[in-house]
mmCIF file of C-alpha atoms and ligand atoms in Angstrom:
data_model
loop_
_atom_site.group_PDB
_atom_site.id
_atom_site.type_symbol
_atom_site.label_atom_id
_atom_site.label_comp_id
_atom_site.label_asym_id
_atom_site.label_seq_id
_atom_site.Cartn_x
_atom_site.Cartn_y
_atom_site.Cartn_z
ATOM 1 C CA UNK J 239 18.724 14.224 14.651
ATOM 2 C CA UNK J 240 16.094 15.006 12.423
ATOM 3 C CA UNK J 241 16.151 14.368 8.711
ATOM 4 C CA UNK J 242 15.040 16.417 6.426
ATOM 5 C CA UNK J 243 11.780 16.450 4.748
ATOM 6 C CA UNK J 244 12.872 15.999 0.849
ATOM 7 C CA UNK J 245 10.557 16.450 -1.865
ATOM 8 C CA UNK J 246 11.021 15.296 -5.236
ATOM 9 C CA UNK J 247 10.137 15.340 -8.919
ATOM 10 C CA UNK J 248 10.679 12.607 -11.488
ATOM 11 C CA UNK J 249 10.018 13.940 -14.897
ATOM 12 C CA UNK J 250 10.572 11.463 -16.381
ATOM 13 C CA UNK J 251 11.065 11.651 -20.719
ATOM 14 C CA UNK J 252 8.164 15.100 -20.102
ATOM 15 C CA UNK J 253 8.589 18.502 -20.750
ATOM 16 C CA UNK J 254 11.426 20.075 -22.647
ATOM 17 C CA UNK J 255 13.538 23.496 -21.102
ATOM 18 C CA UNK J 256 10.298 25.998 -22.696
ATOM 19 C CA UNK J 257 8.293 23.419 -20.745
ATOM 20 C CA UNK J 258 10.410 23.201 -17.407
ATOM 21 C CA UNK J 259 11.281 27.091 -17.447
ATOM 22 C CA UNK J 260 7.440 27.927 -17.373
ATOM 23 C CA UNK J 261 6.810 25.021 -14.534
ATOM 24 C CA UNK J 262 9.099 26.181 -12.610
ATOM 25 C CA UNK J 263 8.180 30.093 -12.855
ATOM 26 C CA UNK J 264 4.983 28.278 -11.721
ATOM 27 C CA UNK J 265 5.889 26.592 -9.458
ATOM 28 C CA UNK J 266 8.354 28.838 -6.986
ATOM 29 C CA UNK J 267 5.424 31.634 -5.627
ATOM 30 C CA UNK J 268 3.557 28.324 -4.606
ATOM 31 C CA UNK J 269 6.616 26.955 -2.494
ATOM 32 C CA UNK J 270 8.264 29.953 -1.277
ATOM 33 C CA UNK J 271 8.977 30.107 2.327
ATOM 34 C CA UNK J 272 9.014 26.689 3.158
ATOM 35 C CA UNK J 273 12.921 26.538 4.597
ATOM 36 C CA UNK J 274 12.417 23.306 6.634
ATOM 37 C CA UNK J 275 12.572 21.220 3.268
ATOM 38 C CA UNK J 276 14.118 20.373 0.323
ATOM 39 C CA UNK J 277 12.278 20.381 -3.223
ATOM 40 C CA UNK J 278 14.044 18.612 -5.759
ATOM 41 C CA UNK J 279 13.322 17.974 -10.106
ATOM 42 C CA UNK J 280 14.977 15.627 -11.731
ATOM 43 C CA UNK J 281 14.206 16.724 -16.058
ATOM 44 C CA UNK J 282 15.847 15.462 -18.959
ATOM 45 C CA UNK J 283 19.142 16.289 -19.951
ATOM 46 C CA UNK J 284 18.156 18.403 -22.696
ATOM 47 C CA UNK J 285 16.008 20.720 -20.189
ATOM 48 C CA UNK J 286 18.661 20.427 -17.219
ATOM 49 C CA UNK J 287 20.090 24.205 -17.986
ATOM 50 C CA UNK J 288 17.076 25.986 -18.457
ATOM 51 C CA UNK J 289 16.157 24.389 -15.492
ATOM 52 C CA UNK J 290 18.349 25.835 -13.158
ATOM 53 C CA UNK J 291 18.826 29.110 -14.346
ATOM 54 C CA UNK J 292 14.702 29.394 -13.530
ATOM 55 C CA UNK J 293 15.729 27.399 -10.156
ATOM 56 C CA UNK J 294 18.600 30.029 -8.953
ATOM 57 C CA UNK J 295 18.132 31.274 -5.900
ATOM 58 C CA UNK J 296 14.969 29.440 -4.904
ATOM 59 C CA UNK J 297 16.245 27.073 -3.585
ATOM 60 C CA UNK J 298 14.787 24.259 -6.049
ATOM 61 C CA UNK J 299 17.260 21.481 -6.888
ATOM 62 C CA UNK J 300 17.886 20.605 -10.192
ATOM 63 C CA UNK J 301 18.746 17.042 -11.076
ATOM 64 C CA UNK J 302 19.408 14.860 -14.010
ATOM 65 C CA UNK J 303 17.651 11.042 -13.982
ATOM 66 C CA UNK J 304 21.000 9.034 -14.756
ATOM 67 C CA UNK J 305 24.690 9.518 -16.349
ATOM 68 C CA UNK J 306 27.529 7.430 -17.329
ATOM 69 C CA UNK J 307 30.136 6.567 -15.208
ATOM 70 C CA UNK J 308 32.836 7.443 -17.215
ATOM 71 C CA UNK J 309 34.014 10.992 -17.146
ATOM 72 C CA UNK J 310 34.157 11.286 -20.437
ATOM 73 C CA UNK J 311 34.951 9.279 -24.128
ATOM 74 C CA UNK J 312 33.238 7.512 -26.943
ATOM 75 C CA UNK J 313 30.073 6.123 -25.372
ATOM 76 C CA UNK J 314 27.144 7.126 -27.353
ATOM 77 C CA UNK J 315 24.094 9.101 -26.598
ATOM 78 C CA UNK J 316 26.011 9.216 -22.727
ATOM 79 C CA UNK J 317 26.215 12.359 -20.505
ATOM 80 C CA UNK J 318 28.447 12.139 -17.675
ATOM 81 C CA UNK J 319 28.898 13.668 -14.102
ATOM 82 C CA UNK J 320 30.687 16.675 -14.969
ATOM 83 C CA UNK J 321 28.303 17.617 -17.981
ATOM 84 C CA UNK J 322 25.328 17.505 -15.494
ATOM 85 C CA UNK J 323 27.369 19.396 -13.435
ATOM 86 C CA UNK J 324 28.378 22.124 -16.645
ATOM 87 C CA UNK J 325 25.170 22.262 -16.870
ATOM 88 C CA UNK J 326 24.127 23.597 -13.728
ATOM 89 C CA UNK J 327 22.592 20.439 -11.604
ATOM 90 C CA UNK J 328 23.650 19.564 -8.052
ATOM 91 C CA UNK J 329 21.434 16.236 -8.095
ATOM 92 C CA UNK J 330 20.919 12.696 -10.368
ATOM 93 C CA UNK J 331 19.175 9.265 -9.300
ATOM 94 C CA UNK J 332 20.668 6.370 -9.991
ATOM 95 C CA UNK J 333 19.260 2.413 -10.676
ATOM 96 C CA UNK J 334 15.824 3.835 -11.418
ATOM 97 C CA UNK J 335 13.558 0.713 -11.842
ATOM 98 C CA UNK J 336 12.706 2.094 -15.469
ATOM 99 C CA UNK J 337 16.193 2.090 -16.018
ATOM 100 C CA UNK J 338 17.246 -1.089 -14.473
ATOM 101 C CA UNK J 339 13.956 -2.558 -16.275
ATOM 102 C CA UNK J 340 14.463 -1.283 -19.777
ATOM 103 C CA UNK J 341 18.384 0.072 -19.966
ATOM 104 C CA UNK J 342 20.423 -2.813 -18.174
ATOM 105 C CA UNK J 343 21.462 -0.580 -15.046
ATOM 106 C CA UNK J 344 21.420 -3.953 -12.686
ATOM 107 C CA UNK J 345 22.974 -2.982 -9.475
ATOM 108 C CA UNK J 346 26.834 -3.435 -10.325
ATOM 109 C CA UNK J 347 26.313 -0.286 -12.883
ATOM 110 C CA UNK J 348 24.518 1.519 -10.628
ATOM 111 C CA UNK J 349 27.193 1.338 -7.655
ATOM 112 C CA UNK J 350 29.481 2.260 -10.582
ATOM 113 C CA UNK J 351 27.303 4.941 -11.389
ATOM 114 C CA UNK J 352 27.358 5.967 -7.508
ATOM 115 C CA UNK J 353 30.893 6.460 -7.796
ATOM 116 C CA UNK J 354 31.257 8.625 -10.212
ATOM 117 C CA UNK J 355 27.978 11.074 -8.796
ATOM 118 C CA UNK J 356 30.088 11.185 -5.195
ATOM 119 C CA UNK J 357 33.088 12.213 -7.460
ATOM 120 C CA UNK J 358 31.867 14.901 -9.018
ATOM 121 C CA UNK J 359 29.583 16.179 -6.166
ATOM 122 C CA UNK J 360 26.587 15.463 -7.338
ATOM 123 C CA UNK J 361 23.551 14.426 -5.146
ATOM 124 C CA UNK J 362 22.846 10.609 -5.621
ATOM 125 C CA UNK J 363 19.567 9.705 -5.514
ATOM 126 C CA UNK J 364 19.564 6.149 -5.549
ATOM 127 C CA UNK J 365 16.296 3.842 -6.264
ATOM 128 C CA UNK J 366 15.637 0.609 -5.581
ATOM 129 C CA UNK J 367 12.674 -1.302 -4.952
ATOM 130 C CA UNK J 368 11.058 -4.957 -5.740
ATOM 131 C CA UNK J 369 8.195 -5.714 -8.439
ATOM 132 C CA UNK J 370 4.933 -7.439 -7.986
ATOM 133 C CA UNK J 371 6.635 -11.637 -8.509
ATOM 134 C CA UNK J 372 9.189 -11.302 -6.011
ATOM 135 C CA UNK J 373 6.472 -9.367 -3.294
ATOM 136 C CA UNK J 374 3.987 -11.718 -3.734
ATOM 137 C CA UNK J 375 6.696 -14.998 -3.185
ATOM 138 C CA UNK J 376 7.451 -13.092 -0.039
ATOM 139 C CA UNK J 377 10.732 -12.166 -1.187
ATOM 140 C CA UNK J 378 10.506 -8.202 -1.179
ATOM 141 C CA UNK J 379 12.711 -7.872 1.492
ATOM 142 C CA UNK J 380 15.531 -10.176 0.253
ATOM 143 C CA UNK J 381 15.804 -8.869 -3.051
ATOM 144 C CA UNK J 382 15.683 -5.657 -1.586
ATOM 145 C CA UNK J 383 18.600 -6.254 0.997
ATOM 146 C CA UNK J 384 20.344 -7.999 -2.517
ATOM 147 C CA UNK J 385 19.741 -4.328 -4.572
ATOM 148 C CA UNK J 386 20.641 -2.346 -0.996
ATOM 149 C CA UNK J 387 24.207 -3.526 -0.815
ATOM 150 C CA UNK J 388 24.529 -4.171 -4.319
ATOM 151 C CA UNK J 389 24.172 -0.614 -4.813
ATOM 152 C CA UNK J 390 25.919 1.044 -2.880
ATOM 153 C CA UNK J 391 28.746 -1.332 -2.542
ATOM 154 C CA UNK J 392 32.119 0.821 -2.268
ATOM 155 C CA UNK J 393 30.147 3.685 -1.018
ATOM 156 C CA UNK J 394 32.180 4.685 2.464
ATOM 157 C CA UNK J 395 29.880 5.759 5.683
ATOM 158 C CA UNK J 396 29.776 9.586 5.084
ATOM 159 C CA UNK J 397 28.569 9.158 1.895
ATOM 160 C CA UNK J 398 25.684 6.989 2.403
ATOM 161 C CA UNK J 399 25.150 9.735 5.180
ATOM 162 C CA UNK J 400 24.907 12.020 2.322
ATOM 163 C CA UNK J 401 23.114 10.407 0.309
ATOM 164 C CA UNK J 402 18.961 9.882 -0.999
ATOM 165 C CA UNK J 403 17.225 6.832 -1.080
ATOM 166 C CA UNK J 404 14.676 6.333 -2.797
ATOM 167 C CA UNK J 405 12.661 2.870 -2.503
ATOM 168 C CA UNK J 406 10.111 2.260 -5.340
ATOM 169 C CA UNK J 407 8.251 -1.023 -5.334
ATOM 170 C CA UNK J 408 8.248 -1.312 -9.201
ATOM 171 C CA UNK J 409 3.845 -2.594 -9.145
ATOM 172 C CA UNK J 410 3.014 0.851 -7.715
ATOM 173 C CA UNK J 411 4.771 2.751 -10.008
ATOM 174 C CA UNK J 412 2.218 4.597 -12.834
ATOM 175 C CA UNK J 413 -0.142 1.988 -10.965
ATOM 176 C CA UNK J 414 -1.973 4.119 -9.217
ATOM 177 C CA UNK J 415 -1.689 1.220 -6.391
ATOM 178 C CA UNK J 416 0.244 3.235 -3.663
ATOM 179 C CA UNK J 417 2.062 0.923 -1.185
ATOM 180 C CA UNK J 418 0.016 1.861 2.021
ATOM 181 C CA UNK J 419 1.821 4.244 4.672
ATOM 182 C CA UNK J 420 2.030 1.124 6.436
ATOM 183 C CA UNK J 421 3.427 -0.922 3.780
ATOM 184 C CA UNK J 422 6.194 1.765 2.688
ATOM 185 C CA UNK J 423 7.526 2.526 6.799
ATOM 186 C CA UNK J 424 8.298 -0.933 6.842
ATOM 187 C CA UNK J 425 10.394 -1.608 3.761
ATOM 188 C CA UNK J 426 11.762 1.969 5.095
ATOM 189 C CA UNK J 427 12.378 0.564 8.186
ATOM 190 C CA UNK J 428 14.015 -2.093 6.675
ATOM 191 C CA UNK J 429 16.420 -0.427 4.415
ATOM 192 C CA UNK J 430 17.360 1.946 7.979
ATOM 193 C CA UNK J 431 18.162 -0.912 9.458
ATOM 194 C CA UNK J 432 20.661 -2.864 6.684
ATOM 195 C CA UNK J 433 22.416 0.139 6.118
ATOM 196 C CA UNK J 434 23.435 0.071 10.018
ATOM 197 C CA UNK J 435 24.601 -3.317 9.492
ATOM 198 C CA UNK J 436 26.633 -2.176 6.677
ATOM 199 C CA UNK J 437 27.790 1.408 7.290
ATOM 200 C CA UNK J 438 26.696 2.073 10.995
ATOM 201 C CA UNK J 439 23.932 3.380 13.091
ATOM 202 C CA UNK J 440 24.670 7.251 12.537
ATOM 203 C CA UNK J 441 25.099 7.133 8.981
ATOM 204 C CA UNK J 442 21.699 5.254 8.438
ATOM 205 C CA UNK J 443 20.123 7.280 10.625
ATOM 206 C CA UNK J 444 21.617 10.404 8.726
ATOM 207 C CA UNK J 445 20.280 8.828 5.384
ATOM 208 C CA UNK J 446 16.979 9.961 3.883
ATOM 209 C CA UNK J 447 14.553 7.730 2.118
ATOM 210 C CA UNK J 448 12.196 8.158 0.368
ATOM 211 C CA UNK J 449 8.909 6.450 -1.284
ATOM 212 C CA UNK J 450 8.057 7.232 -4.793
ATOM 213 C CA UNK J 451 5.304 5.097 -6.211
ATOM 214 C CA UNK J 452 1.378 6.710 -7.838
ATOM 215 C CA UNK J 453 2.410 9.842 -4.701
ATOM 216 C CA UNK J 454 -0.476 11.959 -4.765
ATOM 217 C CA UNK J 455 -1.449 14.885 -3.346
ATOM 218 C CA UNK J 456 -4.292 12.988 -0.653
ATOM 219 C CA UNK J 457 -1.703 10.507 0.398
ATOM 220 C CA UNK J 458 1.831 12.852 0.484
ATOM 221 C CA UNK J 459 0.587 13.636 4.427
ATOM 222 C CA UNK J 460 -0.305 10.094 5.481
ATOM 223 C CA UNK J 461 3.568 8.610 4.082
ATOM 224 C CA UNK J 462 5.307 11.509 5.448
ATOM 225 C CA UNK J 463 4.105 11.249 8.538
ATOM 226 C CA UNK J 464 5.986 7.593 9.031
ATOM 227 C CA UNK J 465 8.535 7.771 10.784
ATOM 228 C CA UNK J 466 11.227 6.530 8.536
ATOM 229 C CA UNK J 467 9.768 7.515 4.913
ATOM 230 C CA UNK J 468 11.719 11.308 4.877
ATOM 231 C CA UNK J 469 10.084 12.154 1.893
ATOM 232 C CA UNK J 470 8.731 10.807 -1.806
ATOM 233 C CA UNK J 471 9.847 10.814 -5.218
ATOM 234 C CA UNK J 472 6.873 11.780 -7.231
ATOM 235 C CA UNK J 473 6.419 10.654 -11.199
ATOM 236 C CA UNK J 474 2.854 11.619 -12.533
ATOM 237 C CA UNK J 475 1.835 13.678 -9.681
ATOM 238 C CA UNK J 476 5.187 16.560 -10.099
ATOM 239 C CA UNK J 477 3.966 17.369 -13.494
ATOM 240 C CA UNK J 478 1.237 20.069 -12.855
ATOM 241 C CA UNK J 479 3.097 23.035 -10.635
ATOM 242 C CA UNK J 480 -0.229 22.732 -8.586
ATOM 243 C CA UNK J 481 -0.185 18.898 -7.822
ATOM 244 C CA UNK J 482 3.432 18.767 -6.652
ATOM 245 C CA UNK J 483 2.900 22.184 -4.890
ATOM 246 C CA UNK J 484 0.405 20.411 -3.185
ATOM 247 C CA UNK J 485 2.515 17.481 -2.527
ATOM 248 C CA UNK J 486 5.177 19.482 -0.941
ATOM 249 C CA UNK J 487 2.724 21.443 1.488
ATOM 250 C CA UNK J 488 1.664 18.140 2.510
ATOM 251 C CA UNK J 489 1.755 19.275 6.058
ATOM 252 C CA UNK J 490 -0.166 22.760 4.911
HETATM 253 P P1 13P L 230 4.257 7.494 -10.600
HETATM 254 O O1 13P L 230 4.202 8.613 -9.222
HETATM 255 O O2 13P L 230 3.733 7.832 -11.929
HETATM 256 O O3 13P L 230 4.069 6.043 -9.808
HETATM 257 O O4 13P L 230 6.685 7.283 -10.546
HETATM 258 C C1 13P L 230 6.716 7.424 -9.599
HETATM 259 C C2 13P L 230 8.138 7.768 -9.919
HETATM 260 O O5 13P L 230 8.817 6.544 -10.985
HETATM 261 C C3 13P L 230 9.068 8.077 -9.827
HETATM 262 O O6 13P L 230 10.836 7.863 -9.762
#
């Protein structure tokens, strides 16, 4: 079964609501007519409503970059899955390495956040990836296996089939140092194999696995050609509409 290509941008802590609208208005004509793939943007919480309104009717998916696992409560500074939905967004990134590194998001917390996202009907994009020391010590796959099992703990095979996974080696994020397409393919193939062991082969074959880490217009195509790379999660190169559009049109 063919998995639909999934091209996603992660704006991180960039763009106000007005800047998001300007970007989306610029992007829409550049990606019009591409019905064989999904395009998504993860915006800052304060830009979600405007981004969702600008994207309405275009097929462009708008998502958040994090959530709190509770529905509501005394959690100053946090936002819940239902608040994200109410703002018009339909996706959420979970467990990004910057959350894991700077904000204490560990696998157990990611699993709780995943349950909240699924309960609310948001499309989760669950991120994982080894750091440089782990790769150099030959422990990359061991780390990935643990992160996968921990972050997806409690999810059903049906949920796993529908969600998006993002392999983002920490050493390739914002460094200009992309994993080679072959390194990424090996990690994706490993992850799909582990998914099959944990959730069954049909679920594993359906899960879309994205690669993230210094994806640019000139390397997107070679990554996308690999059998287990179903899409990309783009940081820096998603901040300008023309460069993001080139990535979305990787095969043009
Ligand atoms: P860069 O594309 O800037 O390396 O960021 C990747 C990333 O973290 C996407 O989530």
